[in-house]
Amino acid sequence: MALGHGVLLLLLYFSLFTDALYKQWIPDTNFENSTNWDKGSIPCGSDQVAFAAGRRVSVYVEESHWIAGMSLPVDGELILALSGSGFALTETEDPDCGSGVIAQFKDSESLKWFDPSLWVAASTSDDLHRGRYQFSVHEESVPCQFDDVEFREASSFRVDISSDRDVSVKTVSVLGNKFTQNSDFGQYLASKSGKLQFHGSASLNVGASGCADITGCICDNSRNRDKICANVKCESLACKYPLHPVGHCCGVCGAIVNLQFSSAFNFESYRQRLLHLFLSQHKYASVHMAMSKVSKQQKLLEWVFFRSSQEIQVLLLDGKSGNLADSLTQDIVKDIHSHGSNIGIEQAEFQTSSGASSNHRQGSEPGVVVGAVVGVLVIVAFLSVLVLLSRRRVLKMPFLPSLRSMKNSGDIGELGGPLDHGFDNPMFDKPTMMPEEPELYAADKIKAVTLTPSGVHFVNPVYDEFDFNA
Ligand SMILES: *[C@@H]1O[C@H](CO)[C@@H](O)[C@H](O)[C@H]1NC(C)=O
């Protein structure tokens, strides 16, 4: 019975959804939300209502309020939701309210679009409204370009979109109006309410296309990583080997399963499969899962040729210890071994914060590959120098000087000119680009593989103008 239900659900999801999410902004500037008042309660009949004079704010009012007085901000608006909402001045002291205080409306000036803690996400609009939120890595907690963004229907807000780039999303809903066209939304942004609700240096655009790839889409928020992570405070961790998932600002305890997928893979149906088969089990109740498509420059040989691969990252977060994630990982990998080919998963690798990992990541293989790559590079460089020298008929020298001294003395500069942009090998120059393979950057490995730690730049005509008939 339960299984049949699950299968039906999986089929449904298979046809309906892709990887885009609905994301809702949490804070509001509603008069009736007690968290917006400095005293923690909504002003009552004897209270003076105070809005900070220098601030701009759009306040949503649903009910009618008796108050003793109100000081307004320089620029602001009160959105009276219903015909009955509004304010009336109390003439005598309200006995239920005491002698009255000055109730200060809290400042929402500093609430940032790029703060991942201010958003909730769900895979359908229905889930969003029922509070069935899903967990995401920090970068994906903030709206991605293919997401639908929602500001709660009966609410106003103020959000700071400061960024050096414009922000694009698929749609934005404000006060129950869903904007899908950038021209309409632009008009709204220019309105009184729009200007009070959205501020900051970047403009917000709607109309970006959704995610049409059934195998998932990569959220482009990695370019906003610094802004996003600036709002995140990482907790201290109790596990032995904290993991560093792609797209997350902090180290975590738990497990990461990386999947290589085929075109038969369906992102959302696999997410549902994991939820129904495993995460719904009682023993895994405390585990959070975040699934994302990520771009990885993982294979060294591919790296040299500047290609990156896409894979699916399944992050399993498990409180402080990380032990549950270990057994969940085993369940997931077992499932892939028996059903992977049917659901479009070609290979799975994992790491857990207790130190377990699939063989592929542990063995000596990376070392062997590095050796091979360096070998190839040395040969290519040597041949290139020979070719260059012979073409310029300067092959008189009995012994080749070291590449480095040639470069320094300007010999190659003269030959190379614009050619001399060398061979930027990110393996040596940009170690931060490969954080998931920290073992490659252990000091001893670097010594073993780099020719000079300061970075030799090979002049490599093979890529620029090599001519075998020359
Ligand atoms: C009041 O605001 C808080 C935080 O801004 C939010 O979490 C909460 O959902 C709001 N309450 C209501 C009833 O909307």
PDB file of C-alpha atoms in Angstrom, residues 10-181:
ATOM      1  CA  LEU A  10       7.342   9.446  -7.834  1.00  0.00           C
ATOM      2  CA  LEU A  11       5.599   9.158 -11.201  1.00  0.00           C
ATOM      3  CA  LEU A  12       3.694  12.335 -10.529  1.00  0.00           C
ATOM      4  CA  TYR A  13       6.786  14.238  -9.564  1.00  0.00           C
ATOM      5  CA  PHE A  14       8.620  12.804 -12.515  1.00  0.00           C
ATOM      6  CA  SER A  15       6.348  14.602 -14.903  1.00  0.00           C
ATOM      7  CA  LEU A  16       5.650  17.773 -12.999  1.00  0.00           C
ATOM      8  CA  PHE A  17       8.712  19.323 -11.507  1.00  0.00           C
ATOM      9  CA  THR A  18      12.178  20.418 -12.167  1.00  0.00           C
ATOM     10  CA  ASP A  19      14.791  21.816  -9.919  1.00  0.00           C
ATOM     11  CA  ALA A  20      13.433  25.373  -9.500  1.00  0.00           C
ATOM     12  CA  LEU A  21      12.174  26.361  -6.091  1.00  0.00           C
ATOM     13  CA  TYR A  22       9.692  28.722  -4.540  1.00  0.00           C
ATOM     14  CA  LYS A  23      11.435  31.020  -2.104  1.00  0.00           C
ATOM     15  CA  GLN A  24       9.716  33.191   0.424  1.00  0.00           C
ATOM     16  CA  TRP A  25      11.100  36.177   2.277  1.00  0.00           C
ATOM     17  CA  ILE A  26      10.496  35.691   6.001  1.00  0.00           C
ATOM     18  CA  PRO A  27      10.545  39.139   7.666  1.00  0.00           C
ATOM     19  CA  ASP A  28       7.696  41.589   7.240  1.00  0.00           C
ATOM     20  CA  THR A  29       6.905  45.184   8.195  1.00  0.00           C
ATOM     21  CA  ASN A  30       3.396  44.437   9.412  1.00  0.00           C
ATOM     22  CA  PHE A  31       1.897  46.529  12.171  1.00  0.00           C
ATOM     23  CA  GLU A  32       0.285  43.449  13.719  1.00  0.00           C
ATOM     24  CA  ASN A  33       3.468  41.394  13.909  1.00  0.00           C
ATOM     25  CA  SER A  34       4.628  41.740  17.504  1.00  0.00           C
ATOM     26  CA  THR A  35       8.241  40.953  16.559  1.00  0.00           C
ATOM     27  CA  ASN A  36       8.331  44.311  14.758  1.00  0.00           C
ATOM     28  CA  TRP A  37       7.962  46.262  18.023  1.00  0.00           C
ATOM     29  CA  ASP A  38      10.765  46.992  20.431  1.00  0.00           C
ATOM     30  CA  LYS A  39       8.635  45.981  23.419  1.00  0.00           C
ATOM     31  CA  GLY A  40       7.678  42.698  21.760  1.00  0.00           C
ATOM     32  CA  SER A  41       3.977  43.504  21.676  1.00  0.00           C
ATOM     33  CA  ILE A  42       1.618  45.419  19.403  1.00  0.00           C
ATOM     34  CA  PRO A  43       0.905  48.959  20.690  1.00  0.00           C
ATOM     35  CA  CYS A  44      -2.326  49.334  22.609  1.00  0.00           C
ATOM     36  CA  GLY A  45      -4.645  52.211  23.485  1.00  0.00           C
ATOM     37  CA  SER A  46      -2.391  54.217  25.814  1.00  0.00           C
ATOM     38  CA  ASP A  47       0.782  53.817  23.744  1.00  0.00           C
ATOM     39  CA  GLN A  48       2.544  56.353  21.556  1.00  0.00           C
ATOM     40  CA  VAL A  49       3.512  54.747  18.233  1.00  0.00           C
ATOM     41  CA  ALA A  50       6.900  55.854  16.948  1.00  0.00           C
ATOM     42  CA  PHE A  51       8.542  55.262  13.575  1.00  0.00           C
ATOM     43  CA  ALA A  52      12.190  56.280  13.336  1.00  0.00           C
ATOM     44  CA  ALA A  53      12.117  59.713  11.769  1.00  0.00           C
ATOM     45  CA  GLY A  54      14.899  59.232   9.256  1.00  0.00           C
ATOM     46  CA  ARG A  55      13.737  55.882   7.917  1.00  0.00           C
ATOM     47  CA  ARG A  56      11.638  54.834   4.999  1.00  0.00           C
ATOM     48  CA  VAL A  57       9.147  52.114   5.562  1.00  0.00           C
ATOM     49  CA  SER A  58       5.986  50.590   4.153  1.00  0.00           C
ATOM     50  CA  VAL A  59       3.791  49.289   6.964  1.00  0.00           C
ATOM     51  CA  TYR A  60       0.933  46.877   6.395  1.00  0.00           C
ATOM     52  CA  VAL A  61      -2.069  47.379   8.689  1.00  0.00           C
ATOM     53  CA  GLU A  62      -4.867  44.841   8.808  1.00  0.00           C
ATOM     54  CA  GLU A  63      -6.879  45.862  11.844  1.00  0.00           C
ATOM     55  CA  SER A  64      -8.075  48.994  13.555  1.00  0.00           C
ATOM     56  CA  HIS A  65      -6.022  50.265  16.477  1.00  0.00           C
ATOM     57  CA  TRP A  66      -6.631  52.636  19.318  1.00  0.00           C
ATOM     58  CA  ILE A  67      -3.472  54.556  20.085  1.00  0.00           C
ATOM     59  CA  ALA A  68      -2.508  57.624  22.039  1.00  0.00           C
ATOM     60  CA  GLY A  69      -0.461  59.173  19.252  1.00  0.00           C
ATOM     61  CA  MET A  70       1.852  58.475  16.344  1.00  0.00           C
ATOM     62  CA  SER A  71       5.081  59.992  15.058  1.00  0.00           C
ATOM     63  CA  LEU A  72       5.625  59.254  11.391  1.00  0.00           C
ATOM     64  CA  PRO A  73       8.827  58.760   9.418  1.00  0.00           C
ATOM     65  CA  VAL A  74       9.960  61.254   6.802  1.00  0.00           C
ATOM     66  CA  ASP A  75       9.051  58.905   4.009  1.00  0.00           C
ATOM     67  CA  GLY A  76       6.733  56.020   4.492  1.00  0.00           C
ATOM     68  CA  GLU A  77       3.343  54.592   3.902  1.00  0.00           C
ATOM     69  CA  LEU A  78       0.703  52.754   5.834  1.00  0.00           C
ATOM     70  CA  ILE A  79      -1.014  50.179   3.670  1.00  0.00           C
ATOM     71  CA  LEU A  80      -4.523  49.858   5.097  1.00  0.00           C
ATOM     72  CA  ALA A  81      -5.527  46.389   3.998  1.00  0.00           C
ATOM     73  CA  LEU A  82      -9.243  46.455   4.736  1.00  0.00           C
ATOM     74  CA  SER A  83     -11.828  49.159   4.925  1.00  0.00           C
ATOM     75  CA  GLY A  84     -11.937  48.648   8.671  1.00  0.00           C
ATOM     76  CA  SER A  85      -8.212  48.968   9.251  1.00  0.00           C
ATOM     77  CA  GLY A  86      -6.772  52.186  10.565  1.00  0.00           C
ATOM     78  CA  PHE A  87      -6.095  54.197  13.676  1.00  0.00           C
ATOM     79  CA  ALA A  88      -8.150  56.104  16.192  1.00  0.00           C
ATOM     80  CA  LEU A  89      -6.906  58.298  18.982  1.00  0.00           C
ATOM     81  CA  THR A  90      -7.806  57.236  22.501  1.00  0.00           C
ATOM     82  CA  GLU A  91      -9.318  60.013  24.503  1.00  0.00           C
ATOM     83  CA  THR A  92      -9.241  58.385  27.888  1.00  0.00           C
ATOM     84  CA  GLU A  93      -6.655  55.985  29.208  1.00  0.00           C
ATOM     85  CA  ASP A  94      -7.198  52.388  28.064  1.00  0.00           C
ATOM     86  CA  PRO A  95      -7.535  50.306  31.261  1.00  0.00           C
ATOM     87  CA  ASP A  96      -6.265  47.139  29.524  1.00  0.00           C
ATOM     88  CA  CYS A  97      -3.151  48.909  28.350  1.00  0.00           C
ATOM     89  CA  GLY A  98      -1.811  50.494  31.511  1.00  0.00           C
ATOM     90  CA  SER A  99      -0.308  53.927  31.537  1.00  0.00           C
ATOM     91  CA  GLY A 100       1.171  53.562  28.055  1.00  0.00           C
ATOM     92  CA  VAL A 101       4.667  53.459  26.603  1.00  0.00           C
ATOM     93  CA  ILE A 102       6.410  54.696  23.518  1.00  0.00           C
ATOM     94  CA  ALA A 103       6.244  51.718  21.167  1.00  0.00           C
ATOM     95  CA  GLN A 104       9.044  51.922  18.653  1.00  0.00           C
ATOM     96  CA  PHE A 105       8.725  50.154  15.281  1.00  0.00           C
ATOM     97  CA  LYS A 106      11.876  48.142  14.692  1.00  0.00           C
ATOM     98  CA  ASP A 107      14.310  49.089  11.993  1.00  0.00           C
ATOM     99  CA  SER A 108      14.231  46.809   8.960  1.00  0.00           C
ATOM    100  CA  GLU A 109      16.803  48.801   7.053  1.00  0.00           C
ATOM    101  CA  SER A 110      19.568  46.251   7.357  1.00  0.00           C
ATOM    102  CA  LEU A 111      17.693  43.138   6.229  1.00  0.00           C
ATOM    103  CA  LYS A 112      19.528  41.835   3.212  1.00  0.00           C
ATOM    104  CA  TRP A 113      18.356  39.890   0.182  1.00  0.00           C
ATOM    105  CA  PHE A 114      21.614  37.918   0.357  1.00  0.00           C
ATOM    106  CA  ASP A 115      21.056  36.744   3.917  1.00  0.00           C
ATOM    107  CA  PRO A 116      20.266  33.014   3.614  1.00  0.00           C
ATOM    108  CA  SER A 117      18.573  32.911   7.025  1.00  0.00           C
ATOM    109  CA  LEU A 118      15.815  35.260   5.821  1.00  0.00           C
ATOM    110  CA  TRP A 119      14.390  32.868   3.216  1.00  0.00           C
ATOM    111  CA  VAL A 120      12.458  29.625   3.248  1.00  0.00           C
ATOM    112  CA  ALA A 121      12.242  27.356   0.214  1.00  0.00           C
ATOM    113  CA  ALA A 122       9.918  24.663  -1.053  1.00  0.00           C
ATOM    114  CA  SER A 123       9.612  22.754  -4.296  1.00  0.00           C
ATOM    115  CA  THR A 124       5.991  23.746  -4.913  1.00  0.00           C
ATOM    116  CA  SER A 125       3.897  26.751  -4.062  1.00  0.00           C
ATOM    117  CA  ASP A 126       1.594  24.445  -2.135  1.00  0.00           C
ATOM    118  CA  ASP A 127       4.462  23.123   0.012  1.00  0.00           C
ATOM    119  CA  LEU A 128       5.529  26.688   0.661  1.00  0.00           C
ATOM    120  CA  HIS A 129       2.123  27.679   1.973  1.00  0.00           C
ATOM    121  CA  ARG A 130       1.816  24.560   4.085  1.00  0.00           C
ATOM    122  CA  GLY A 131       5.182  25.226   5.642  1.00  0.00           C
ATOM    123  CA  ARG A 132       6.840  22.139   4.131  1.00  0.00           C
ATOM    124  CA  TYR A 133      10.161  23.818   3.628  1.00  0.00           C
ATOM    125  CA  GLN A 134      13.267  22.239   2.285  1.00  0.00           C
ATOM    126  CA  PHE A 135      16.802  22.640   3.437  1.00  0.00           C
ATOM    127  CA  SER A 136      19.413  24.089   1.063  1.00  0.00           C
ATOM    128  CA  VAL A 137      23.070  24.971   1.124  1.00  0.00           C
ATOM    129  CA  HIS A 138      23.594  28.660   1.928  1.00  0.00           C
ATOM    130  CA  GLU A 139      24.075  29.810  -1.652  1.00  0.00           C
ATOM    131  CA  GLU A 140      20.821  28.184  -2.701  1.00  0.00           C
ATOM    132  CA  SER A 141      18.822  29.449   0.236  1.00  0.00           C
ATOM    133  CA  VAL A 142      18.944  32.825  -1.463  1.00  0.00           C
ATOM    134  CA  PRO A 143      16.855  32.933  -4.683  1.00  0.00           C
ATOM    135  CA  CYS A 144      18.551  31.527  -7.790  1.00  0.00           C
ATOM    136  CA  GLN A 145      17.895  32.871 -11.274  1.00  0.00           C
ATOM    137  CA  PHE A 146      15.242  30.240 -12.061  1.00  0.00           C
ATOM    138  CA  ASP A 147      13.303  30.547  -8.798  1.00  0.00           C
ATOM    139  CA  ASP A 148       9.900  32.027  -8.031  1.00  0.00           C
ATOM    140  CA  VAL A 149      10.215  34.596  -5.255  1.00  0.00           C
ATOM    141  CA  GLU A 150       7.377  35.369  -2.935  1.00  0.00           C
ATOM    142  CA  PHE A 151       6.737  38.079  -0.386  1.00  0.00           C
ATOM    143  CA  ARG A 152       3.876  36.898   1.828  1.00  0.00           C
ATOM    144  CA  GLU A 153       0.505  37.892   0.515  1.00  0.00           C
ATOM    145  CA  ALA A 154      -0.880  39.987   3.347  1.00  0.00           C
ATOM    146  CA  SER A 155       2.343  41.696   4.261  1.00  0.00           C
ATOM    147  CA  SER A 156       4.743  44.453   3.425  1.00  0.00           C
ATOM    148  CA  PHE A 157       8.502  44.360   3.861  1.00  0.00           C
ATOM    149  CA  ARG A 158      11.773  46.152   3.241  1.00  0.00           C
ATOM    150  CA  VAL A 159      14.655  44.347   1.583  1.00  0.00           C
ATOM    151  CA  ASP A 160      18.125  45.616   0.808  1.00  0.00           C
ATOM    152  CA  ILE A 161      19.353  44.426  -2.593  1.00  0.00           C
ATOM    153  CA  SER A 162      22.824  45.837  -2.613  1.00  0.00           C
ATOM    154  CA  SER A 163      25.081  44.198  -5.124  1.00  0.00           C
ATOM    155  CA  ASP A 164      27.436  45.163  -7.900  1.00  0.00           C
ATOM    156  CA  ARG A 165      25.364  43.045 -10.295  1.00  0.00           C
ATOM    157  CA  ASP A 166      21.682  43.066 -11.006  1.00  0.00           C
ATOM    158  CA  VAL A 167      19.682  40.245  -9.539  1.00  0.00           C
ATOM    159  CA  SER A 168      17.504  38.112 -11.802  1.00  0.00           C
ATOM    160  CA  VAL A 169      14.799  35.670 -10.866  1.00  0.00           C
ATOM    161  CA  LYS A 170      11.920  34.023 -12.698  1.00  0.00           C
ATOM    162  CA  THR A 171       8.999  35.721 -10.953  1.00  0.00           C
ATOM    163  CA  VAL A 172       8.326  37.921  -7.936  1.00  0.00           C
ATOM    164  CA  SER A 173       5.053  38.010  -6.002  1.00  0.00           C
ATOM    165  CA  VAL A 174       4.265  41.080  -3.911  1.00  0.00           C
ATOM    166  CA  LEU A 175       1.026  41.619  -1.979  1.00  0.00           C
ATOM    167  CA  GLY A 176      -0.555  38.756  -3.911  1.00  0.00           C
ATOM    168  CA  ASN A 177       0.427  40.057  -7.377  1.00  0.00           C
ATOM    169  CA  LYS A 178       2.750  37.815  -9.310  1.00  0.00           C
ATOM    170  CA  PHE A 179       5.077  39.615 -11.711  1.00  0.00           C
ATOM    171  CA  THR A 180       6.376  37.549 -14.612  1.00  0.00           C
ATOM    172  CA  GLN A 181       7.278  40.364 -17.017  1.00  0.00           C
TER     173      GLN A 181
END
